[in-house]
Amino acid sequence: MNTSIRKIEHLKLCAEEDVEARKNTMFSLAGFGDIHLVHQALPEINKKDIDTSTRFFNRRFSAPIMIASMTGGHPDTFEINHRLALAAAELNVGIGVGSQRAAIEDPKQESSFKIVRDAAPDVFVQANIGAVQLTKYGVRMAQKVVDMIDADALSIHLNFLQEAIQPEGDTDATGCLTAIRKVCSELSIPVIVKETGAGISYETASALVDAGVSAIDVGGMGGTSWAGVEAYRAKDRGDVMSEHLGNVFWNWGIPTAASIIECRGRVPVIATGGVRNGIDVLKSLGLGANLCGIALPLLKPAMKSKNHVIEILVQVIEELKVAMFLCGCADIRSVKNIPVIVTGNTRQWLEGKDFDIK
Ligand SMILES: Cc1cc2nc3c(=O)[nH]c(=O)nc-3n(C[C@H](O)[C@H](O)[C@H](O)COP(=O)(O)O)c2cc1C
């Protein structure tokens, strides 16, 4: 099956089925329920003056939010990317395109990616390619996907959980770090490595920082589950083994909240994976993230109109403002100093890995 058709299947399943990590508590599995912000009954700031703007790689964002990489590579994705990009431009938040592999394989698919830069000429745009493709096609391909959309950064995705469940998956993970190191040294723009729903550990983050990456997107467990998406695909085609694997590994990975702490402190961190409201955003920043990425909640809105996307993002930004107000944060810089209490499974996880919770 070619990449373009597989991407459309993924898109339909994400829009129509419940593909998020399966909750077995009242809280999301991303771990945000274990993270507590301390209410300040006397915040001593004027909510009207709260400034949510931030800088990331020297670009100003009106809020610490990125529309996470989702799509492109099939004619039906053109309008989706167009609407996402118009929303990003109107709100001045960042945006990533989905894997550009389909356009490398078939240049006719380029327009569904290029529309993002055309519709959002001034916002921070991330190109996207898989680490496995990088090992095969190298720096020239990396430069090509960047040039295709005049990107501000290249994000390289890691998705070995999904690959291991797809029968056609690419499961040769050898040589990825070497390929990432080479791209980091030869590309003139920042390289971000991102997971896609299974999180990044301290050990992997250390190897990536050593390889020269400029930022890490934790892509943690607790939001979209690619094992889940593959379980649905497998069921549809009667592939019993892949369906079984998808179900067993549905919630595999490092929860987003824990992954932020595993990765923070060395290079900027983007928190993606189950970020669903402005409180999750503030908790992520309080844990040490610099930006938050949101994917799945924007997919259905993007199938309708730009305004539907804007509605969701404006809501998240307003929630962030209320949370900042109640924590006494006038701006994003002051978020770094707020007390954050870590409890429950996330605390146990971090203690198990000898992190100093304080
Ligand atoms: C429909 C869809 C398609 C995606 N395609 C890509 C992709 O091509 N490349 C990539 O790096 N991540 C991709 N992702 C992963 C997201 O960027 C993100 O890391 C993940 O979905 C977790 O965020 P969420 O819980 O907010 O959805 C995709 C996500 C969705 C929902």
XYZ file of C-alpha atoms and ligand atoms in Angstrom:
389
model
C 0.000 0.000 0.000
C 1.459 3.378 -0.898
C 2.179 6.036 1.725
C -0.436 8.433 0.408
C -3.322 5.944 0.739
C -2.125 4.738 4.150
C -2.128 8.356 5.366
C -5.770 8.796 4.317
C -6.746 5.597 6.117
C -5.029 6.940 9.233
C -6.843 10.249 8.929
C -10.276 8.628 8.623
C -9.700 6.329 11.586
C -8.466 9.203 13.747
C -11.555 11.225 12.886
C -14.088 8.424 13.308
C -12.830 6.080 16.043
C -11.698 6.452 19.644
C -7.949 6.306 19.106
C -6.776 7.815 22.363
C -4.926 5.919 25.084
C -7.527 3.970 27.034
C -8.381 5.589 30.298
C -8.741 3.418 33.373
C -9.003 6.297 35.844
C -10.887 9.568 35.853
C -7.716 11.252 34.654
C -6.018 11.067 31.278
C -3.137 8.644 30.983
C -0.855 11.490 29.979
C -0.290 12.014 33.707
C -1.651 15.545 34.020
C -3.998 14.357 36.784
C -0.893 13.735 38.916
C 0.374 17.262 38.384
C -1.074 19.956 40.636
C -0.729 23.689 40.253
C -1.075 25.626 43.493
C -4.011 28.030 43.557
C -3.076 31.546 44.669
C -6.131 33.115 46.326
C -4.448 36.510 46.089
C -2.827 36.523 42.660
C -2.211 40.323 42.739
C -2.270 40.654 38.944
C -4.892 41.981 36.556
C -6.198 39.127 34.375
C -6.601 41.603 31.511
C -2.825 42.210 31.517
C -1.793 38.556 31.276
C 0.627 38.030 28.403
C 0.665 34.495 26.967
C 3.238 35.298 24.282
C 6.546 33.482 24.178
C 9.629 33.081 22.020
C 10.830 29.843 20.518
C 13.944 29.726 18.351
C 13.790 33.476 18.181
C 10.240 33.539 16.840
C 7.382 35.138 18.716
C 4.295 33.002 19.373
C 1.123 34.635 20.752
C 0.782 31.579 23.028
C 3.061 28.605 23.778
C 1.148 26.389 21.382
C 1.950 24.441 18.245
C -0.477 22.691 15.917
C 1.300 19.331 15.954
C 2.288 17.510 12.767
C -0.640 15.683 11.238
C -1.156 15.606 7.566
C -0.438 16.233 3.904
C 0.541 13.874 1.119
C -2.879 13.167 -0.454
C -5.163 15.525 -2.415
C -7.844 15.234 0.301
C -5.435 16.642 2.877
C -4.880 19.910 1.017
C -7.887 21.668 2.546
C -7.175 20.277 6.019
C -3.643 21.675 5.987
C -4.942 24.901 4.451
C -7.420 25.440 7.313
C -4.892 24.503 10.000
C -2.378 26.938 8.511
C -4.920 29.772 8.242
C -5.782 29.250 11.897
C -2.086 29.212 12.873
C -1.558 32.447 10.940
C -4.574 34.177 12.448
C -3.571 33.256 16.002
C 0.203 33.387 15.475
C 0.966 29.949 16.832
C 3.331 27.376 15.330
C 2.373 24.563 12.985
C 3.961 21.311 11.852
C 3.077 19.445 8.689
C 2.662 15.668 8.613
C 5.310 13.348 7.241
C 6.496 14.573 3.854
C 7.498 11.068 2.799
C 4.525 10.833 0.414
C 5.770 13.921 -1.444
C 9.275 12.500 -1.672
C 7.833 9.358 -3.247
C 5.406 11.296 -5.465
C 6.138 14.996 -6.144
C 2.474 15.515 -7.178
C 1.665 15.458 -3.446
C 3.874 18.478 -2.676
C 1.051 21.015 -2.973
C -0.744 19.599 0.094
C 2.330 20.573 2.153
C 3.245 23.802 0.366
C -0.183 25.241 1.135
C 0.858 25.505 4.781
C 3.616 28.014 4.055
C 1.463 29.810 1.484
C -1.377 30.267 3.991
C 0.885 31.053 6.944
C 3.828 33.008 5.549
C 4.934 34.453 8.889
C 4.461 31.694 11.446
C 6.896 29.073 12.704
C 6.490 26.046 10.416
C 8.075 22.635 10.978
C 8.915 20.235 8.165
C 8.529 16.537 9.021
C 10.157 13.279 8.071
C 10.679 9.913 9.755
C 14.034 8.884 11.201
C 13.921 5.700 9.138
C 13.529 7.665 5.893
C 16.506 9.750 6.957
C 18.704 6.664 7.210
C 17.723 5.772 3.655
C 17.768 9.125 1.890
C 20.044 11.253 4.089
C 20.655 14.975 4.318
C 19.627 15.719 0.733
C 16.103 14.556 1.440
C 16.040 16.475 4.722
C 16.998 19.643 2.853
C 14.355 18.904 0.224
C 11.477 18.643 2.706
C 12.649 21.815 4.435
C 12.861 23.728 1.145
C 9.457 22.375 0.033
C 7.725 24.493 2.681
C 10.460 26.998 3.543
C 10.436 25.545 7.048
C 11.805 27.190 10.184
C 12.765 23.826 11.676
C 12.868 20.170 10.701
C 11.121 17.689 12.942
C 12.216 14.095 12.671
C 9.618 11.680 13.957
C 10.208 8.450 15.835
C 7.313 5.978 15.576
C 8.719 2.529 16.146
C 5.677 1.488 18.187
C 3.459 1.986 15.136
C 5.990 0.460 12.755
C 6.227 -2.656 14.943
C 2.478 -3.217 14.696
C 2.055 -2.557 10.960
C 2.798 -5.678 8.916
C 4.438 -3.392 6.326
C 6.233 -1.445 9.095
C 9.836 -0.350 8.921
C 11.398 -2.002 11.937
C 15.069 -1.625 11.154
C 15.957 1.060 13.685
C 19.705 0.816 13.193
C 21.579 3.896 12.081
C 18.913 6.458 13.052
C 21.074 8.257 15.603
C 23.965 8.530 13.144
C 21.591 9.915 10.503
C 20.152 12.422 13.011
C 23.675 13.514 14.023
C 24.592 14.122 10.385
C 21.462 16.150 9.680
C 22.014 18.235 12.826
C 25.540 19.100 11.729
C 24.688 19.869 8.104
C 21.304 21.599 8.204
C 21.293 25.339 8.847
C 17.975 25.334 10.733
C 17.063 23.765 14.101
C 16.390 20.022 14.171
C 13.659 18.801 16.511
C 13.207 15.111 17.235
C 9.672 14.106 18.123
C 7.975 10.965 19.314
C 4.435 10.372 18.147
C 2.717 9.038 21.272
C 5.124 6.796 23.171
C 7.314 9.439 24.843
C 11.055 10.067 25.088
C 13.151 8.874 28.029
C 16.045 10.606 29.783
C 18.440 8.155 28.118
C 17.101 8.763 24.598
C 16.995 12.520 25.228
C 20.657 12.429 26.312
C 21.644 10.592 23.132
C 19.680 13.110 21.035
C 21.218 16.115 22.767
C 24.648 14.570 22.252
C 23.785 14.127 18.558
C 23.114 17.858 18.336
C 19.324 18.210 18.255
C 18.020 21.702 19.005
C 14.779 20.637 20.733
C 12.830 17.557 21.747
C 9.091 17.039 21.323
C 8.256 14.380 23.898
C 5.194 13.059 21.994
C 4.201 11.213 25.150
C 1.667 8.493 25.888
C -1.815 9.597 26.898
C -3.195 11.158 23.739
C -3.440 9.640 20.282
C -2.402 5.989 20.336
C -0.854 4.791 17.076
C -1.031 1.234 18.320
C -4.762 1.903 18.635
C -5.016 3.317 15.108
C -3.218 0.262 13.752
C -5.520 -2.067 15.729
C -8.523 -0.533 13.930
C -6.815 -0.776 10.538
C -5.887 -4.388 11.187
C -9.436 -5.272 12.223
C -10.818 -3.757 9.016
C -8.617 -5.999 6.886
C -8.940 -9.097 9.054
C -5.301 -9.126 10.188
C -5.665 -10.914 13.521
C -2.031 -10.648 14.661
C -1.697 -6.893 14.042
C -5.060 -6.257 15.690
C -3.897 -8.262 18.711
C -0.574 -6.387 18.885
C -2.338 -3.033 18.543
C -4.647 -3.857 21.448
C -1.855 -5.178 23.696
C 0.394 -2.157 23.053
C -2.445 0.425 22.993
C -1.151 2.252 26.086
C 2.558 1.561 25.644
C 4.955 4.358 26.393
C 6.092 7.084 28.736
C 3.239 9.340 29.866
C 3.638 12.896 28.646
C 3.997 14.467 32.116
C 6.825 12.082 33.076
C 8.477 12.436 29.667
C 8.642 16.233 30.043
C 10.669 15.772 33.232
C 12.798 13.053 31.631
C 13.708 15.398 28.748
C 13.825 18.868 30.288
C 16.756 21.055 31.148
C 19.113 20.479 28.240
C 17.387 21.721 25.095
C 13.921 23.293 24.697
C 11.090 20.804 25.164
C 7.735 20.624 23.393
C 5.019 18.774 25.310
C 2.733 16.852 22.968
C 0.530 13.823 23.653
C -2.817 14.254 25.370
C -2.551 18.016 25.920
C -6.257 18.790 25.914
C -6.807 22.136 27.636
C -5.106 25.245 28.964
C -4.532 23.677 32.389
C -2.550 20.860 30.716
C -0.572 23.575 28.923
C 0.273 25.418 32.150
C 1.142 22.147 33.911
C 3.475 21.236 31.032
C 5.199 24.607 31.223
C 5.401 24.318 35.011
C 7.171 20.971 34.572
C 9.718 22.559 32.256
C 8.287 22.474 28.729
C 8.670 25.513 26.463
C 5.734 24.844 24.140
C 2.796 22.442 23.873
C 1.666 20.600 20.753
C -1.928 19.625 20.041
C -2.913 17.251 17.218
C -6.028 15.063 17.461
C -8.445 17.654 18.953
C -7.824 19.816 15.865
C -8.420 17.130 13.237
C -12.233 17.097 13.092
C -12.462 20.902 13.331
C -9.983 21.137 10.426
C -12.263 18.899 8.366
C -14.974 21.555 8.794
C -13.444 25.032 8.625
C -10.666 27.339 9.729
C -13.046 28.904 12.247
C -13.692 25.571 13.935
C -9.927 25.186 14.458
C -9.652 28.721 15.768
C -12.523 28.109 18.184
C -10.668 25.201 19.836
C -7.361 27.036 20.032
C -8.937 30.231 21.400
C -10.619 28.116 24.065
C -7.298 26.522 25.083
C -5.612 29.931 25.196
C -8.418 31.362 27.347
C -8.158 28.364 29.700
C -4.407 28.961 29.887
C -5.044 32.608 30.804
C -7.459 31.675 33.588
C -4.994 29.104 34.953
C -2.150 31.657 34.787
C -4.337 34.192 36.598
C -5.165 31.738 39.380
C -1.476 30.840 39.764
C -0.444 34.518 39.823
C 1.524 34.371 36.545
C 1.481 37.593 34.557
C 3.564 36.157 31.729
C 5.082 32.920 30.451
C 8.503 33.674 31.924
C 7.027 33.763 35.446
C 5.510 30.278 34.951
C 8.972 28.778 35.533
C 8.788 29.821 39.207
C 5.397 28.398 40.111
C 5.197 25.540 42.586
C 4.151 22.252 40.993
C 3.170 19.237 43.093
C 3.715 15.790 41.575
C 1.699 12.907 43.007
C 0.497 9.410 42.142
C 1.858 7.260 39.342
C 3.937 10.108 37.909
C 5.684 10.609 41.250
C 6.326 6.874 41.531
C 7.629 6.787 37.981
C 10.055 9.647 38.611
C 11.188 8.256 41.975
C 11.726 4.884 40.288
C 14.099 6.649 37.931
C 15.842 8.585 40.734
C 14.631 12.029 39.689
C 14.657 14.586 42.490
C 10.956 15.467 42.695
C 11.682 18.737 44.484
C -4.206 12.196 12.195
C -2.820 12.317 12.755
C -1.731 12.209 11.904
C -0.418 12.333 12.392
N 0.634 12.275 11.514
C 1.895 12.535 11.973
C 2.976 12.634 11.056
O 2.822 12.452 9.844
N 4.208 12.923 11.550
C 4.419 13.107 12.901
O 5.536 13.416 13.307
N 3.400 13.005 13.781
C 2.154 12.726 13.368
N 1.118 12.655 14.257
C 1.424 12.677 15.713
C 1.165 14.024 16.355
O 2.045 15.008 15.842
C 1.311 13.945 17.898
O 2.649 13.687 18.235
C 0.436 12.874 18.525
O -0.786 12.733 17.836
C 0.120 13.182 19.990
O -0.634 14.355 20.126
P -2.231 14.353 20.403
O -2.476 13.444 21.584
O -2.575 15.789 20.677
O -2.903 13.835 19.177
C -0.195 12.534 13.794
C -1.313 12.637 14.648
C -2.604 12.524 14.158
C -3.766 12.634 15.096
